[in-house]
């Protein structure tokens, strides 16, 4: 349902276990954790022809070293490039050293707003197993000023949403 100030409102939950994993449409993204924040990964299908994104798998990963992250994600990625937060080149280098095809997501000055605008126009279908992402989507909204006007500042947990943005960068035609 659409709520006031919601950023990504075109999402729904479905059982995607039977969905065909078209190789050319598979994407994977990773948002690094820091301090108490979790790392977050998503595996999704980008169906550009139909303007749809199907999130097959994803979740939070706590307390893992980069080696631990690589070991956990390699079986899921299966050689797929994993787009990561480019603010952590050292982590990306370590993941690569441990056999994960980690690549930096380009981060232009306006990449967050651009990525969210693009994502907001897609139909987002999230597998029932990804409750953490569904929770993020439900609570992600534009910050409001004291008069209740939306500001271009997203608020709410966005670990998995960031991982989605990174994964979909080739599709969103980054800035």
Short mmCIF file of N, CA and C in Angstrom, two decimals:
data_model
loop_
_atom_site.label_atom_id
_atom_site.label_comp_id
_atom_site.label_asym_id
_atom_site.label_seq_id
_atom_site.Cartn_x
_atom_site.Cartn_y
_atom_site.Cartn_z
N UNK A 1 0.83 -1.20 0.00
CA UNK A 1 0.00 0.00 0.00
C UNK A 1 0.86 1.24 0.00
N UNK A 2 0.32 2.36 -0.46
CA UNK A 2 1.09 3.59 -0.56
C UNK A 2 0.89 4.43 0.68
N UNK A 3 2.02 4.83 1.29
CA UNK A 3 1.93 5.65 2.49
C UNK A 3 2.56 7.00 2.20
N UNK A 4 2.10 8.01 2.92
CA UNK A 4 2.62 9.36 2.72
C UNK A 4 4.12 9.38 2.92
N UNK A 5 4.82 9.97 1.96
CA UNK A 5 6.26 10.12 2.10
C UNK A 5 7.06 8.88 1.78
N UNK A 6 6.38 7.77 1.46
CA UNK A 6 7.10 6.55 1.11
C UNK A 6 7.91 6.77 -0.15
N UNK A 7 9.10 6.16 -0.22
CA UNK A 7 9.99 6.38 -1.37
C UNK A 7 9.79 5.31 -2.43
N UNK A 8 9.81 4.05 -2.01
CA UNK A 8 9.66 2.93 -2.94
C UNK A 8 8.33 2.25 -2.61
N UNK A 9 7.28 2.67 -3.28
CA UNK A 9 5.95 2.21 -2.89
C UNK A 9 5.43 1.08 -3.78
N UNK A 10 6.09 0.84 -4.94
CA UNK A 10 5.60 -0.21 -5.85
C UNK A 10 6.28 -1.54 -5.56
N UNK A 11 6.03 -2.08 -4.38
CA UNK A 11 6.63 -3.38 -4.07
C UNK A 11 5.56 -4.35 -3.59
N UNK A 12 5.83 -5.60 -3.81
CA UNK A 12 4.90 -6.64 -3.36
C UNK A 12 5.69 -7.87 -2.95
N UNK A 13 5.06 -8.71 -2.19
CA UNK A 13 5.69 -9.94 -1.71
C UNK A 13 5.14 -11.11 -2.49
N UNK A 14 6.00 -12.06 -2.87
CA UNK A 14 5.54 -13.25 -3.60
C UNK A 14 6.51 -14.40 -3.34
N UNK A 15 6.08 -15.61 -3.66
CA UNK A 15 6.97 -16.76 -3.56
C UNK A 15 7.67 -16.89 -4.90
N UNK A 16 8.97 -16.57 -4.93
CA UNK A 16 9.72 -16.55 -6.19
C UNK A 16 10.60 -17.80 -6.38
N UNK A 17 10.39 -18.82 -5.54
CA UNK A 17 11.28 -19.98 -5.62
C UNK A 17 11.29 -20.64 -6.99
N UNK A 18 10.15 -20.58 -7.70
CA UNK A 18 10.08 -21.25 -9.00
C UNK A 18 10.51 -20.38 -10.17
N UNK A 19 10.87 -19.14 -9.90
CA UNK A 19 11.19 -18.19 -10.98
C UNK A 19 12.47 -18.61 -11.71
N UNK A 20 12.42 -18.60 -13.03
CA UNK A 20 13.60 -18.97 -13.83
C UNK A 20 14.69 -17.92 -13.65
N UNK A 21 15.89 -18.38 -13.34
CA UNK A 21 17.01 -17.46 -13.11
C UNK A 21 17.73 -17.21 -14.43
N UNK A 22 17.24 -16.23 -15.18
CA UNK A 22 17.82 -15.91 -16.49
C UNK A 22 19.22 -15.33 -16.26
N UNK A 23 20.27 -16.01 -16.76
CA UNK A 23 21.64 -15.60 -16.44
C UNK A 23 21.93 -14.12 -16.72
N UNK A 24 21.51 -13.61 -17.85
CA UNK A 24 21.80 -12.22 -18.21
C UNK A 24 21.08 -11.20 -17.35
N UNK A 25 20.11 -11.66 -16.56
CA UNK A 25 19.32 -10.73 -15.74
C UNK A 25 19.69 -10.78 -14.27
N UNK A 26 20.55 -11.72 -13.88
CA UNK A 26 20.92 -11.86 -12.47
C UNK A 26 21.87 -10.74 -12.05
N UNK A 27 21.63 -10.17 -10.88
CA UNK A 27 22.47 -9.11 -10.34
C UNK A 27 22.66 -9.38 -8.85
N UNK A 28 23.80 -8.92 -8.33
CA UNK A 28 24.02 -9.06 -6.90
C UNK A 28 24.68 -7.81 -6.36
N UNK A 29 24.26 -7.41 -5.15
CA UNK A 29 24.82 -6.22 -4.52
C UNK A 29 25.12 -6.48 -3.06
N UNK A 30 26.10 -5.71 -2.54
CA UNK A 30 26.51 -5.87 -1.15
C UNK A 30 26.76 -4.50 -0.54
N UNK A 31 26.15 -4.28 0.62
CA UNK A 31 26.39 -3.07 1.39
C UNK A 31 27.21 -3.49 2.61
N UNK A 32 28.36 -2.86 2.82
CA UNK A 32 29.23 -3.26 3.94
C UNK A 32 28.64 -2.82 5.27
N UNK A 33 28.85 -3.63 6.28
CA UNK A 33 28.45 -3.25 7.63
C UNK A 33 29.57 -2.46 8.27
N UNK A 34 29.27 -1.74 9.33
CA UNK A 34 30.31 -1.01 10.06
C UNK A 34 29.81 -0.94 11.49
N UNK A 35 30.74 -1.05 12.45
CA UNK A 35 30.36 -1.06 13.86
C UNK A 35 29.21 -2.04 14.08
N UNK A 36 28.05 -1.54 14.51
CA UNK A 36 26.94 -2.46 14.81
C UNK A 36 26.00 -2.66 13.63
N UNK A 37 26.22 -1.93 12.53
CA UNK A 37 25.33 -2.11 11.38
C UNK A 37 25.70 -3.40 10.65
N UNK A 38 24.69 -4.11 10.13
CA UNK A 38 25.00 -5.35 9.42
C UNK A 38 25.50 -5.08 8.01
N UNK A 39 26.24 -6.04 7.47
CA UNK A 39 26.42 -6.07 6.02
C UNK A 39 25.10 -6.58 5.46
N UNK A 40 24.81 -6.26 4.20
CA UNK A 40 23.53 -6.68 3.61
C UNK A 40 23.77 -7.04 2.16
N UNK A 41 23.19 -8.18 1.73
CA UNK A 41 23.36 -8.58 0.33
C UNK A 41 21.99 -8.87 -0.29
N UNK A 42 21.91 -8.68 -1.60
CA UNK A 42 20.72 -9.10 -2.34
C UNK A 42 21.14 -9.79 -3.63
N UNK A 43 20.36 -10.78 -4.01
CA UNK A 43 20.46 -11.42 -5.32
C UNK A 43 19.13 -11.17 -6.00
N UNK A 44 19.17 -10.60 -7.19
CA UNK A 44 17.90 -10.25 -7.85
C UNK A 44 17.97 -10.45 -9.35
N UNK A 45 16.80 -10.43 -9.96
CA UNK A 45 16.66 -10.48 -11.41
C UNK A 45 16.18 -9.11 -11.86
N UNK A 46 16.85 -8.54 -12.86
CA UNK A 46 16.41 -7.27 -13.43
C UNK A 46 15.76 -7.56 -14.77
N UNK A 47 14.44 -7.43 -14.82
CA UNK A 47 13.70 -7.69 -16.05
C UNK A 47 13.40 -6.34 -16.71
N UNK A 48 14.38 -5.84 -17.46
CA UNK A 48 14.28 -4.50 -18.05
C UNK A 48 13.10 -4.34 -18.98
N UNK A 49 12.80 -5.40 -19.75
CA UNK A 49 11.70 -5.31 -20.72
C UNK A 49 10.38 -5.01 -20.05
N UNK A 50 10.20 -5.57 -18.86
CA UNK A 50 8.93 -5.39 -18.15
C UNK A 50 9.02 -4.39 -17.00
N UNK A 51 10.16 -3.74 -16.86
CA UNK A 51 10.32 -2.75 -15.79
C UNK A 51 10.09 -3.36 -14.42
N UNK A 52 10.60 -4.58 -14.24
CA UNK A 52 10.39 -5.26 -12.96
C UNK A 52 11.71 -5.73 -12.39
N UNK A 53 11.76 -5.76 -11.07
CA UNK A 53 12.91 -6.26 -10.33
C UNK A 53 12.39 -7.36 -9.41
N UNK A 54 13.00 -8.54 -9.49
CA UNK A 54 12.59 -9.66 -8.65
C UNK A 54 13.71 -9.97 -7.67
N UNK A 55 13.48 -9.70 -6.38
CA UNK A 55 14.50 -9.97 -5.37
C UNK A 55 14.34 -11.41 -4.91
N UNK A 56 15.34 -12.24 -5.25
CA UNK A 56 15.25 -13.68 -5.00
C UNK A 56 15.73 -14.04 -3.60
N UNK A 57 16.72 -13.30 -3.14
CA UNK A 57 17.35 -13.66 -1.88
C UNK A 57 18.04 -12.43 -1.32
N UNK A 58 18.18 -12.39 -0.01
CA UNK A 58 18.89 -11.27 0.59
C UNK A 58 18.72 -11.27 2.08
N UNK A 59 19.60 -10.54 2.75
CA UNK A 59 19.47 -10.46 4.19
C UNK A 59 20.67 -9.79 4.82
N UNK A 60 20.61 -9.70 6.13
CA UNK A 60 21.67 -9.08 6.92
C UNK A 60 22.70 -10.14 7.32
N UNK A 61 23.96 -9.73 7.36
CA UNK A 61 25.03 -10.61 7.82
C UNK A 61 25.79 -9.85 8.90
N UNK A 62 25.87 -10.41 10.08
CA UNK A 62 26.48 -9.72 11.22
C UNK A 62 27.85 -10.28 11.57
N UNK A 63 28.77 -9.39 11.92
CA UNK A 63 30.03 -9.78 12.54
C UNK A 63 30.95 -10.62 11.69
N UNK A 64 30.86 -10.51 10.36
CA UNK A 64 31.73 -11.31 9.51
C UNK A 64 32.93 -10.50 9.03
N UNK A 65 34.10 -11.13 9.03
CA UNK A 65 35.27 -10.53 8.38
C UNK A 65 35.02 -10.55 6.87
N UNK A 66 35.87 -9.89 6.12
CA UNK A 66 35.72 -9.93 4.66
C UNK A 66 35.89 -11.35 4.13
N UNK A 67 36.78 -12.13 4.77
CA UNK A 67 36.92 -13.54 4.37
C UNK A 67 35.61 -14.29 4.65
N UNK A 68 35.02 -14.03 5.82
CA UNK A 68 33.75 -14.67 6.16
C UNK A 68 32.65 -14.28 5.19
N UNK A 69 32.61 -12.99 4.82
CA UNK A 69 31.62 -12.52 3.83
C UNK A 69 31.81 -13.24 2.51
N UNK A 70 33.06 -13.31 2.05
CA UNK A 70 33.35 -13.96 0.77
C UNK A 70 32.89 -15.42 0.80
N UNK A 71 33.22 -16.12 1.89
CA UNK A 71 32.86 -17.54 1.99
C UNK A 71 31.34 -17.73 1.99
N UNK A 72 30.64 -16.80 2.66
CA UNK A 72 29.18 -16.89 2.76
C UNK A 72 28.52 -16.58 1.41
N UNK A 73 29.10 -15.63 0.65
CA UNK A 73 28.44 -15.14 -0.56
C UNK A 73 28.84 -15.87 -1.83
N UNK A 74 30.01 -16.51 -1.84
CA UNK A 74 30.47 -17.20 -3.06
C UNK A 74 29.46 -18.21 -3.59
N UNK A 75 28.90 -19.08 -2.73
CA UNK A 75 27.93 -20.06 -3.25
C UNK A 75 26.67 -19.40 -3.82
N UNK A 76 26.33 -18.21 -3.32
CA UNK A 76 25.13 -17.50 -3.80
C UNK A 76 25.44 -16.80 -5.12
N UNK A 77 26.62 -16.17 -5.17
CA UNK A 77 27.01 -15.40 -6.36
C UNK A 77 27.37 -16.30 -7.53
N UNK A 78 28.02 -17.42 -7.23
CA UNK A 78 28.40 -18.34 -8.30
C UNK A 78 29.15 -17.66 -9.44
N UNK A 79 30.08 -16.77 -9.14
CA UNK A 79 30.85 -16.13 -10.20
C UNK A 79 30.29 -14.82 -10.70
N UNK A 80 29.06 -14.52 -10.31
CA UNK A 80 28.41 -13.26 -10.68
C UNK A 80 29.19 -12.08 -10.07
N UNK A 81 29.33 -10.95 -10.80
CA UNK A 81 29.94 -9.79 -10.15
C UNK A 81 29.05 -9.30 -9.00
N UNK A 82 29.68 -8.97 -7.89
CA UNK A 82 28.94 -8.46 -6.73
C UNK A 82 29.30 -6.98 -6.60
N UNK A 83 28.32 -6.10 -6.84
CA UNK A 83 28.59 -4.66 -6.76
C UNK A 83 28.51 -4.20 -5.32
N UNK A 84 29.57 -3.50 -4.90
CA UNK A 84 29.72 -3.13 -3.49
C UNK A 84 29.85 -1.62 -3.35
N UNK A 85 29.62 -1.17 -2.14
CA UNK A 85 29.82 0.22 -1.78
C UNK A 85 31.27 0.60 -2.10
N UNK A 86 31.45 1.56 -3.01
CA UNK A 86 32.79 1.92 -3.46
C UNK A 86 33.58 2.68 -2.40
N UNK A 87 32.95 3.05 -1.30
CA UNK A 87 33.66 3.78 -0.23
C UNK A 87 34.63 2.86 0.51
N UNK A 88 34.59 1.55 0.23
CA UNK A 88 35.47 0.62 0.94
C UNK A 88 36.36 -0.16 -0.01
N UNK A 89 37.31 0.52 -0.71
CA UNK A 89 38.17 -0.19 -1.66
C UNK A 89 38.98 -1.32 -1.03
N UNK A 90 39.38 -1.14 0.24
CA UNK A 90 40.17 -2.18 0.91
C UNK A 90 39.33 -3.45 1.08
N UNK A 91 38.07 -3.29 1.47
CA UNK A 91 37.19 -4.46 1.62
C UNK A 91 36.96 -5.14 0.28
N UNK A 92 36.78 -4.35 -0.77
CA UNK A 92 36.56 -4.92 -2.10
C UNK A 92 37.79 -5.73 -2.52
N UNK A 93 38.99 -5.18 -2.28
CA UNK A 93 40.23 -5.89 -2.62
C UNK A 93 40.32 -7.20 -1.83
N UNK A 94 39.94 -7.17 -0.54
CA UNK A 94 40.01 -8.39 0.28
C UNK A 94 39.00 -9.43 -0.21
N UNK A 95 37.79 -9.00 -0.55
CA UNK A 95 36.79 -9.95 -1.06
C UNK A 95 37.31 -10.62 -2.33
N UNK A 96 37.92 -9.82 -3.20
CA UNK A 96 38.47 -10.37 -4.45
C UNK A 96 39.57 -11.38 -4.16
N UNK A 97 40.43 -11.05 -3.17
CA UNK A 97 41.51 -11.96 -2.80
C UNK A 97 40.94 -13.29 -2.29
N UNK A 98 39.74 -13.25 -1.75
CA UNK A 98 39.10 -14.48 -1.23
C UNK A 98 38.14 -15.10 -2.25
N UNK A 99 38.25 -14.67 -3.52
CA UNK A 99 37.56 -15.39 -4.59
C UNK A 99 36.16 -14.90 -4.94
N UNK A 100 35.73 -13.76 -4.37
CA UNK A 100 34.42 -13.21 -4.74
C UNK A 100 34.66 -12.14 -5.81
N UNK A 101 33.83 -12.13 -6.86
CA UNK A 101 34.01 -11.14 -7.94
C UNK A 101 33.43 -9.79 -7.52
N UNK A 102 34.04 -9.19 -6.50
CA UNK A 102 33.55 -7.91 -5.98
C UNK A 102 33.99 -6.77 -6.90
N UNK A 103 33.06 -5.88 -7.24
CA UNK A 103 33.38 -4.70 -8.05
C UNK A 103 32.77 -3.48 -7.37
N UNK A 104 33.44 -2.31 -7.49
CA UNK A 104 32.88 -1.12 -6.85
C UNK A 104 31.70 -0.57 -7.65
N UNK A 105 30.64 -0.18 -6.94
CA UNK A 105 29.54 0.54 -7.59
C UNK A 105 30.03 1.97 -7.77
N UNK A 106 29.77 2.54 -8.93
CA UNK A 106 30.13 3.96 -9.12
C UNK A 106 29.20 4.78 -8.25
N UNK A 107 29.75 5.80 -7.62
CA UNK A 107 28.89 6.63 -6.77
C UNK A 107 29.03 8.08 -7.21
N UNK A 108 28.18 8.50 -8.12
CA UNK A 108 28.21 9.90 -8.53
C UNK A 108 27.65 10.75 -7.40
N UNK A 109 27.81 12.08 -7.47
CA UNK A 109 27.29 12.95 -6.41
C UNK A 109 25.78 12.77 -6.22
N UNK A 110 25.08 12.46 -7.29
CA UNK A 110 23.63 12.36 -7.19
C UNK A 110 23.14 10.92 -7.32
N UNK A 111 24.06 9.95 -7.10
CA UNK A 111 23.71 8.56 -7.41
C UNK A 111 22.59 8.01 -6.53
N UNK A 112 22.52 8.46 -5.27
CA UNK A 112 21.47 7.94 -4.39
C UNK A 112 20.10 8.37 -4.90
N UNK A 113 19.93 9.67 -5.13
CA UNK A 113 18.64 10.15 -5.62
C UNK A 113 18.31 9.58 -6.99
N UNK A 114 19.32 9.53 -7.87
CA UNK A 114 19.10 8.97 -9.21
C UNK A 114 18.67 7.51 -9.11
N UNK A 115 19.40 6.73 -8.29
CA UNK A 115 19.10 5.31 -8.15
C UNK A 115 17.71 5.09 -7.57
N UNK A 116 17.34 5.92 -6.61
CA UNK A 116 16.02 5.76 -5.98
C UNK A 116 14.90 6.17 -6.93
N UNK A 117 15.14 7.23 -7.72
CA UNK A 117 14.12 7.65 -8.71
C UNK A 117 13.88 6.53 -9.71
N UNK A 118 14.98 5.93 -10.18
CA UNK A 118 14.87 4.83 -11.15
C UNK A 118 14.14 3.65 -10.52
N UNK A 119 14.54 3.31 -9.30
CA UNK A 119 13.97 2.16 -8.60
C UNK A 119 12.48 2.37 -8.32
N UNK A 120 12.10 3.61 -8.03
CA UNK A 120 10.71 3.92 -7.70
C UNK A 120 9.79 3.67 -8.90
N UNK A 121 10.36 3.69 -10.12
CA UNK A 121 9.55 3.48 -11.32
C UNK A 121 9.42 2.00 -11.66
N UNK A 122 10.17 1.14 -10.97
CA UNK A 122 10.13 -0.30 -11.25
C UNK A 122 9.07 -0.98 -10.39
N UNK A 123 8.56 -2.08 -10.90
CA UNK A 123 7.74 -2.95 -10.06
C UNK A 123 8.72 -3.85 -9.31
N UNK A 124 8.68 -3.81 -7.99
CA UNK A 124 9.62 -4.57 -7.18
C UNK A 124 8.88 -5.75 -6.54
N UNK A 125 9.29 -6.95 -6.88
CA UNK A 125 8.68 -8.15 -6.32
C UNK A 125 9.71 -8.83 -5.43
N UNK A 126 9.37 -8.99 -4.16
CA UNK A 126 10.33 -9.48 -3.17
C UNK A 126 9.90 -10.87 -2.71
N UNK A 127 10.83 -11.81 -2.74
CA UNK A 127 10.53 -13.16 -2.26
C UNK A 127 10.14 -13.12 -0.78
N UNK A 128 9.20 -13.98 -0.42
CA UNK A 128 8.70 -14.03 0.96
C UNK A 128 9.80 -14.29 1.98
N UNK A 129 10.90 -14.88 1.53
CA UNK A 129 12.00 -15.17 2.45
C UNK A 129 12.78 -13.92 2.85
N UNK A 130 12.53 -12.79 2.17
CA UNK A 130 13.31 -11.57 2.42
C UNK A 130 12.53 -10.58 3.28
N UNK A 131 12.14 -11.00 4.47
CA UNK A 131 11.31 -10.13 5.33
C UNK A 131 12.05 -8.86 5.75
N UNK A 132 13.37 -8.94 5.90
CA UNK A 132 14.12 -7.75 6.32
C UNK A 132 14.04 -6.66 5.26
N UNK A 133 14.10 -7.05 3.98
CA UNK A 133 13.98 -6.06 2.91
C UNK A 133 12.56 -5.50 2.87
N UNK A 134 11.56 -6.35 3.03
CA UNK A 134 10.16 -5.87 3.01
C UNK A 134 9.96 -4.84 4.12
N UNK A 135 10.57 -5.10 5.28
CA UNK A 135 10.49 -4.18 6.41
C UNK A 135 11.16 -2.84 6.07
N UNK A 136 12.34 -2.90 5.44
CA UNK A 136 13.02 -1.66 5.04
C UNK A 136 12.15 -0.87 4.06
N UNK A 137 11.58 -1.56 3.07
CA UNK A 137 10.77 -0.88 2.05
C UNK A 137 9.55 -0.20 2.68
N UNK A 138 8.94 -0.89 3.65
CA UNK A 138 7.75 -0.33 4.29
C UNK A 138 8.05 0.94 5.08
N UNK A 139 9.27 1.03 5.63
CA UNK A 139 9.60 2.14 6.54
C UNK A 139 10.50 3.21 5.94
N UNK A 140 10.83 3.06 4.65
CA UNK A 140 11.76 3.99 4.00
C UNK A 140 10.97 5.16 3.46
N UNK A 141 11.25 6.37 3.96
CA UNK A 141 10.50 7.54 3.48
C UNK A 141 11.36 8.77 3.39
N UNK A 142 10.81 9.76 2.68
CA UNK A 142 11.51 11.04 2.61
C UNK A 142 11.36 11.76 3.93
N UNK A 143 12.44 12.36 4.37
CA UNK A 143 12.41 13.18 5.58
C UNK A 143 11.48 14.37 5.32
N UNK A 144 10.83 14.86 6.37
CA UNK A 144 9.93 16.00 6.21
C UNK A 144 10.44 17.20 7.00
N UNK A 145 10.20 18.38 6.44
CA UNK A 145 10.57 19.58 7.20
C UNK A 145 9.46 19.87 8.21
N UNK A 146 9.60 20.98 8.97
CA UNK A 146 8.62 21.22 10.05
C UNK A 146 7.23 21.52 9.53
N UNK A 147 7.10 21.82 8.22
CA UNK A 147 5.77 22.06 7.64
C UNK A 147 5.21 20.81 6.97
N UNK A 148 5.92 19.69 7.12
CA UNK A 148 5.43 18.44 6.55
C UNK A 148 5.74 18.28 5.07
N UNK A 149 6.63 19.12 4.52
CA UNK A 149 7.02 18.99 3.13
C UNK A 149 8.18 18.00 3.03
N UNK A 150 8.15 17.16 1.98
CA UNK A 150 9.20 16.16 1.80
C UNK A 150 10.52 16.83 1.42
N UNK A 151 11.58 16.40 2.08
CA UNK A 151 12.93 16.85 1.74
C UNK A 151 13.62 15.72 0.97
N UNK A 152 14.61 16.04 0.11
CA UNK A 152 15.25 14.98 -0.69
C UNK A 152 16.24 14.14 0.12
N UNK A 153 15.85 13.85 1.36
CA UNK A 153 16.74 13.09 2.25
C UNK A 153 16.01 11.83 2.69
N UNK A 154 16.48 10.66 2.23
CA UNK A 154 15.81 9.42 2.66
C UNK A 154 16.09 9.14 4.12
N UNK A 155 15.12 8.53 4.80
CA UNK A 155 15.38 8.10 6.17
C UNK A 155 14.78 6.73 6.41
N UNK A 156 15.34 6.04 7.38
CA UNK A 156 14.95 4.66 7.67
C UNK A 156 16.13 3.75 7.39
N UNK A 157 16.02 2.50 7.83
CA UNK A 157 17.09 1.53 7.56
C UNK A 157 17.15 1.32 6.05
N UNK A 158 18.37 1.28 5.49
CA UNK A 158 18.46 1.11 4.04
C UNK A 158 19.63 0.23 3.62
N UNK A 159 20.03 -0.71 4.49
CA UNK A 159 21.17 -1.58 4.17
C UNK A 159 20.87 -2.41 2.92
N UNK A 160 19.71 -3.06 2.90
CA UNK A 160 19.33 -3.91 1.76
C UNK A 160 18.92 -3.06 0.57
N UNK A 161 18.30 -1.91 0.83
CA UNK A 161 17.93 -1.00 -0.27
C UNK A 161 19.19 -0.50 -0.96
N UNK A 162 20.24 -0.18 -0.19
CA UNK A 162 21.51 0.23 -0.79
C UNK A 162 22.10 -0.91 -1.62
N UNK A 163 22.06 -2.13 -1.07
CA UNK A 163 22.58 -3.29 -1.82
C UNK A 163 21.82 -3.44 -3.14
N UNK A 164 20.51 -3.19 -3.12
CA UNK A 164 19.69 -3.24 -4.36
C UNK A 164 20.13 -2.18 -5.35
N UNK A 165 20.35 -0.96 -4.84
CA UNK A 165 20.78 0.13 -5.72
C UNK A 165 22.10 -0.22 -6.39
N UNK A 166 23.05 -0.75 -5.60
CA UNK A 166 24.34 -1.13 -6.19
C UNK A 166 24.14 -2.21 -7.25
N UNK A 167 23.37 -3.24 -6.90
CA UNK A 167 23.16 -4.36 -7.83
C UNK A 167 22.59 -3.88 -9.16
N UNK A 168 21.71 -2.89 -9.09
CA UNK A 168 20.96 -2.45 -10.29
C UNK A 168 21.62 -1.29 -11.02
N UNK A 169 22.79 -0.91 -10.59
CA UNK A 169 23.45 0.24 -11.22
C UNK A 169 23.58 0.12 -12.74
N UNK A 170 23.96 -1.07 -13.27
CA UNK A 170 24.05 -1.16 -14.74
C UNK A 170 22.71 -0.93 -15.44
N UNK A 171 21.63 -1.24 -14.75
CA UNK A 171 20.29 -1.13 -15.34
C UNK A 171 19.75 0.29 -15.22
N UNK A 172 20.13 0.97 -14.13
CA UNK A 172 19.63 2.31 -13.86
C UNK A 172 20.38 3.36 -14.69
N UNK A 173 21.39 2.91 -15.45
CA UNK A 173 22.18 3.84 -16.25
C UNK A 173 22.76 4.92 -15.38
N UNK A 174 23.64 4.50 -14.47
CA UNK A 174 24.26 5.40 -13.47
C UNK A 174 24.61 6.77 -14.04
N UNK A 175 24.61 7.78 -13.20
CA UNK A 175 24.83 9.16 -13.65
C UNK A 175 26.20 9.34 -14.27
#
